[in-house]
PDB file of C-alpha atoms in Angstrom:
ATOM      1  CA  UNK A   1      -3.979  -1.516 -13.504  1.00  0.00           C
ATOM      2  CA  UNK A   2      -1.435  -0.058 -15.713  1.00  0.00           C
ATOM      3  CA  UNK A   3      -4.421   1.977 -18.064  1.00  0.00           C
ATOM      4  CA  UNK A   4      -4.497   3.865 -14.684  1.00  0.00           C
ATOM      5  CA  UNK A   5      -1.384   4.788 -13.313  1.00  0.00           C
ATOM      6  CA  UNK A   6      -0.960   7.756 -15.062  1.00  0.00           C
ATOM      7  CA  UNK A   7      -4.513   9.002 -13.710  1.00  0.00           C
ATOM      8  CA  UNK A   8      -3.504   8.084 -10.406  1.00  0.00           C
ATOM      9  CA  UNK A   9      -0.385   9.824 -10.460  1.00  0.00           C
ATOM     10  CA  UNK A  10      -1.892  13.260 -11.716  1.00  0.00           C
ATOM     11  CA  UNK A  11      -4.767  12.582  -8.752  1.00  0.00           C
ATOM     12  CA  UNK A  12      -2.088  12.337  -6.305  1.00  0.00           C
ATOM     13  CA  UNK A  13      -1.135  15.975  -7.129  1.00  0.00           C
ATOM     14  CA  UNK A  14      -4.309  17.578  -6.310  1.00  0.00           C
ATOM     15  CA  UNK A  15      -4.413  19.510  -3.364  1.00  0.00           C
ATOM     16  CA  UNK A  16      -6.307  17.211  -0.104  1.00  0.00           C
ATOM     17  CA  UNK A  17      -5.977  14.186  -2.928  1.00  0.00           C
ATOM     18  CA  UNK A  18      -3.779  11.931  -1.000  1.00  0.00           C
ATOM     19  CA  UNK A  19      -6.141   9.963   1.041  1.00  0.00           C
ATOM     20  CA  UNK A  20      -8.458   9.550  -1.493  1.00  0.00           C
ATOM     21  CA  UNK A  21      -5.853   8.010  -4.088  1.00  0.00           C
ATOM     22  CA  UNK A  22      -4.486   5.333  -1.683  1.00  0.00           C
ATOM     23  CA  UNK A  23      -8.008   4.402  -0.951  1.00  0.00           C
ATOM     24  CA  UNK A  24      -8.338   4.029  -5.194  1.00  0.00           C
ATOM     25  CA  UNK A  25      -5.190   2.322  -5.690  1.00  0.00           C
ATOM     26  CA  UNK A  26      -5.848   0.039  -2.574  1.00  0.00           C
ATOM     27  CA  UNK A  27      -9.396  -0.674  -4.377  1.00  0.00           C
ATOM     28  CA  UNK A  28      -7.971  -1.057  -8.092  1.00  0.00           C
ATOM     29  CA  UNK A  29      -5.238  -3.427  -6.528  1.00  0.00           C
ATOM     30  CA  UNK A  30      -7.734  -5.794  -4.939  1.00  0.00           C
ATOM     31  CA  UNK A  31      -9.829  -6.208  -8.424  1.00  0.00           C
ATOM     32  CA  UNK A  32      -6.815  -6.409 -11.065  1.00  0.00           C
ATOM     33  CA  UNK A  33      -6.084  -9.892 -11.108  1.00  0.00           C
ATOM     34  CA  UNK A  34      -9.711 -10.893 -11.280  1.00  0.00           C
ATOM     35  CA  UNK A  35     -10.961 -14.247 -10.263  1.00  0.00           C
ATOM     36  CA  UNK A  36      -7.956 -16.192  -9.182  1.00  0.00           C
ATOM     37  CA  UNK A  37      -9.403 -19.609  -9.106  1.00  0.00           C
ATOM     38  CA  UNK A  38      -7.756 -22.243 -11.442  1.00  0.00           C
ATOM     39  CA  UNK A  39      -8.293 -20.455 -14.640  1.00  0.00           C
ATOM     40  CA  UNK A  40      -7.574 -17.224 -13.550  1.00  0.00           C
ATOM     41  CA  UNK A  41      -3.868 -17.495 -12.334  1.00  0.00           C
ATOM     42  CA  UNK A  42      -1.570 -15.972 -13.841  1.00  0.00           C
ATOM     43  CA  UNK A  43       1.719 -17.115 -12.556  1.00  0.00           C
ATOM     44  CA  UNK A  44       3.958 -14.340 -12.218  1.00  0.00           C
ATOM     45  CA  UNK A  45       3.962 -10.726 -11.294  1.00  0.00           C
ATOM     46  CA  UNK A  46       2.967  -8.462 -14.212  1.00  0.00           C
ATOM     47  CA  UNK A  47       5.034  -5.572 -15.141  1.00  0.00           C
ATOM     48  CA  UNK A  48       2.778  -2.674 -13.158  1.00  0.00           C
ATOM     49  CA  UNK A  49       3.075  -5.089 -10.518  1.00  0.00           C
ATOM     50  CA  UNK A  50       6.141  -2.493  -9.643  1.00  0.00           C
ATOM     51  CA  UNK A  51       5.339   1.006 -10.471  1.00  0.00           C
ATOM     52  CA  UNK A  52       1.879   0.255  -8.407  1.00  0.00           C
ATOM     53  CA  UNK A  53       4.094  -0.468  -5.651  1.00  0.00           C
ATOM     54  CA  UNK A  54       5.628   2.300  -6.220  1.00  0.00           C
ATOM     55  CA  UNK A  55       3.407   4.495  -5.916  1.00  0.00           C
ATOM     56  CA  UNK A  56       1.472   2.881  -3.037  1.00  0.00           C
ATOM     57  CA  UNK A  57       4.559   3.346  -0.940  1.00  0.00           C
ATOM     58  CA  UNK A  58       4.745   6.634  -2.100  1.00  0.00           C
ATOM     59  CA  UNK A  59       1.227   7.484  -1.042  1.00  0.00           C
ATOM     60  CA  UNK A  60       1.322   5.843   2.207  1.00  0.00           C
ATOM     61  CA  UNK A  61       4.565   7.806   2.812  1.00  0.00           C
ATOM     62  CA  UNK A  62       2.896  11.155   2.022  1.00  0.00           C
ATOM     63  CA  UNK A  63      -0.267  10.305   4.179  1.00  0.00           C
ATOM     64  CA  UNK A  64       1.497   9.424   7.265  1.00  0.00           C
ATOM     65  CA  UNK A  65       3.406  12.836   6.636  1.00  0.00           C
ATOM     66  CA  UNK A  66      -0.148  14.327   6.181  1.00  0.00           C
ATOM     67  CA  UNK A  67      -1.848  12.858   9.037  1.00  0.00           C
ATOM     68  CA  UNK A  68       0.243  11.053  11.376  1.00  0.00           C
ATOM     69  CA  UNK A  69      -2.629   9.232  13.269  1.00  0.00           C
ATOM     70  CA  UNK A  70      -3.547   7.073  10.122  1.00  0.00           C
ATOM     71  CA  UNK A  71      -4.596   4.131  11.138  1.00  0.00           C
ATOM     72  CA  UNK A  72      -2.092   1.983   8.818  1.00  0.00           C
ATOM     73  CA  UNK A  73      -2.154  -1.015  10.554  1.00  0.00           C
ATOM     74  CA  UNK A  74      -5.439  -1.739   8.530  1.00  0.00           C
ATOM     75  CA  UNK A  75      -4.027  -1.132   5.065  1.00  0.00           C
ATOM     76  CA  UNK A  76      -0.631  -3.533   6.374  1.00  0.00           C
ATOM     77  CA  UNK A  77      -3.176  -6.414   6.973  1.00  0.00           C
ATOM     78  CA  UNK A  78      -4.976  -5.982   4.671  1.00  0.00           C
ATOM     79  CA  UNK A  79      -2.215  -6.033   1.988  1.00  0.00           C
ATOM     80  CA  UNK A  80      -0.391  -8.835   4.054  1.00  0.00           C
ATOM     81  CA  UNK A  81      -3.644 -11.009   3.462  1.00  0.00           C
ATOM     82  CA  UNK A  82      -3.677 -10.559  -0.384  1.00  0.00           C
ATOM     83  CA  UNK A  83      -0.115 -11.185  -0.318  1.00  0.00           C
ATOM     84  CA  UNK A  84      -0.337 -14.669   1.128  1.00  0.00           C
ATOM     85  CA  UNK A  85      -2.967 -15.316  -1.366  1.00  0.00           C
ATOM     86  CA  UNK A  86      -1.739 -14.221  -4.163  1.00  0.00           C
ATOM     87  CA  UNK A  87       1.204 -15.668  -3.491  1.00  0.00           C
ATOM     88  CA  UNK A  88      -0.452 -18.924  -3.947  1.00  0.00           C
ATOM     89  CA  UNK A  89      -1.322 -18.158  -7.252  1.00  0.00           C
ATOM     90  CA  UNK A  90       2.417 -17.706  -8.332  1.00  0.00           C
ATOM     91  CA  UNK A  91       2.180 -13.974  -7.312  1.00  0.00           C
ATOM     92  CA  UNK A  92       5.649 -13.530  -5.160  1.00  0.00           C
ATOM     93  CA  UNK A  93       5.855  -9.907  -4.854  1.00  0.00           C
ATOM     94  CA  UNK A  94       2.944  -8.267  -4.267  1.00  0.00           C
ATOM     95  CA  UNK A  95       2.679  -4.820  -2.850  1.00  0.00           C
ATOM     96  CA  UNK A  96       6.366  -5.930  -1.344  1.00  0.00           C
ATOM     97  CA  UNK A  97       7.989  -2.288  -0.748  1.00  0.00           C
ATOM     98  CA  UNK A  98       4.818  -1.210   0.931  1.00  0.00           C
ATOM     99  CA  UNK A  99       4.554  -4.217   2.887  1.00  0.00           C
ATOM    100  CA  UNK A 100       7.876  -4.424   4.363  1.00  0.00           C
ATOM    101  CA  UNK A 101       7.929  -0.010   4.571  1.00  0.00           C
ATOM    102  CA  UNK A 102       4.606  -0.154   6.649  1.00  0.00           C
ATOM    103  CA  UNK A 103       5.767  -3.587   8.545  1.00  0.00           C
ATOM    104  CA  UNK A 104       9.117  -1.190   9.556  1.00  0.00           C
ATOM    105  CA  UNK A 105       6.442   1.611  10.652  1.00  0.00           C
ATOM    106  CA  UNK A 106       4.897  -1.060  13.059  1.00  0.00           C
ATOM    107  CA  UNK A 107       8.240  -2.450  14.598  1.00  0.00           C
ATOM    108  CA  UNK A 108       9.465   1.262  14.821  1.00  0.00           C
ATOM    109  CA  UNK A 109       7.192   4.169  15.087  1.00  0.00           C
ATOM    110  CA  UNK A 110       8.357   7.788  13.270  1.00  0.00           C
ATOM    111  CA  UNK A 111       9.629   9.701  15.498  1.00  0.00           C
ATOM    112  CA  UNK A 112       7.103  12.084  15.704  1.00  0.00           C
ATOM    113  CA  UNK A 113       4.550   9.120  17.383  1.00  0.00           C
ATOM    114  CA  UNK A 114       6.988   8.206  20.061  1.00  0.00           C
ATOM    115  CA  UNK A 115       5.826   8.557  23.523  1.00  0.00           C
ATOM    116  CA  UNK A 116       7.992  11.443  25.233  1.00  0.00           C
ATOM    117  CA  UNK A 117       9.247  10.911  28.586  1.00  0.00           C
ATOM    118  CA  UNK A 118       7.038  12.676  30.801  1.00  0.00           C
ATOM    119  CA  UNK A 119       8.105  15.397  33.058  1.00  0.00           C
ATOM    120  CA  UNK A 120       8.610  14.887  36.380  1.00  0.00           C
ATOM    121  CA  UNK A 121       6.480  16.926  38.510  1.00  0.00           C
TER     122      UNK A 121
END
């Protein structure tokens, strides 16, 4: 993962880029620690482990900003789910920032997705 952080950070800056570089970091997350069976596992979080986090959070960030009806309930799951697995394979902190910053977003949506009071007629 770390060969393509740089990339994906010059990606982000593209103009209508944002989307599409989650999606890629979201895809080069899931296949960067390989086959964790018994020989694969790695114990321990690897030093991109953060900036990838990092940047995820940042992305998400600028995407709700972008489109506030993103559906990032999906993305929560579906980083929750590699978490708990990973975390089996000695893998504690995965995706952690964006985890608990989306989790947040669920609990308490931005203020511009709050229901208004309606007006009384």
């Amino acid at each position: 993962m770390m060969l393509f952080l740089d990339e994906l950070e010059e990606l982000q800056k593209l103009p209508d880029s944002t989307a599409v570089a989650f999606e890629l970091v979201m895809i080069l997350g899931e296949y960067s620690y390989g086959e964790m069976d018994n020989k694969g596992c790695s114990y321990g979080d690897r030093p991109s482990d953060r900036d990838v986090d990092r940047l995820l959070l940042d992305l998400a960030t600028e995407r709700k900003k972008i489109k506030p009806s993103w559906n990032f309930p999906r993305v929560l799951d579906t980083l929750s789910q590699r978490a708990v697995y990973l975390h089996g394979c000695g893998i504690e902190d995965f995706c952690a920032q964006t985890i608990d910053f989306l989790s947040a977003w669920q609990r308490d949506p931005p203020a511009n997705e709050k229901t208004r009071p309606r007006a009384r007629t």
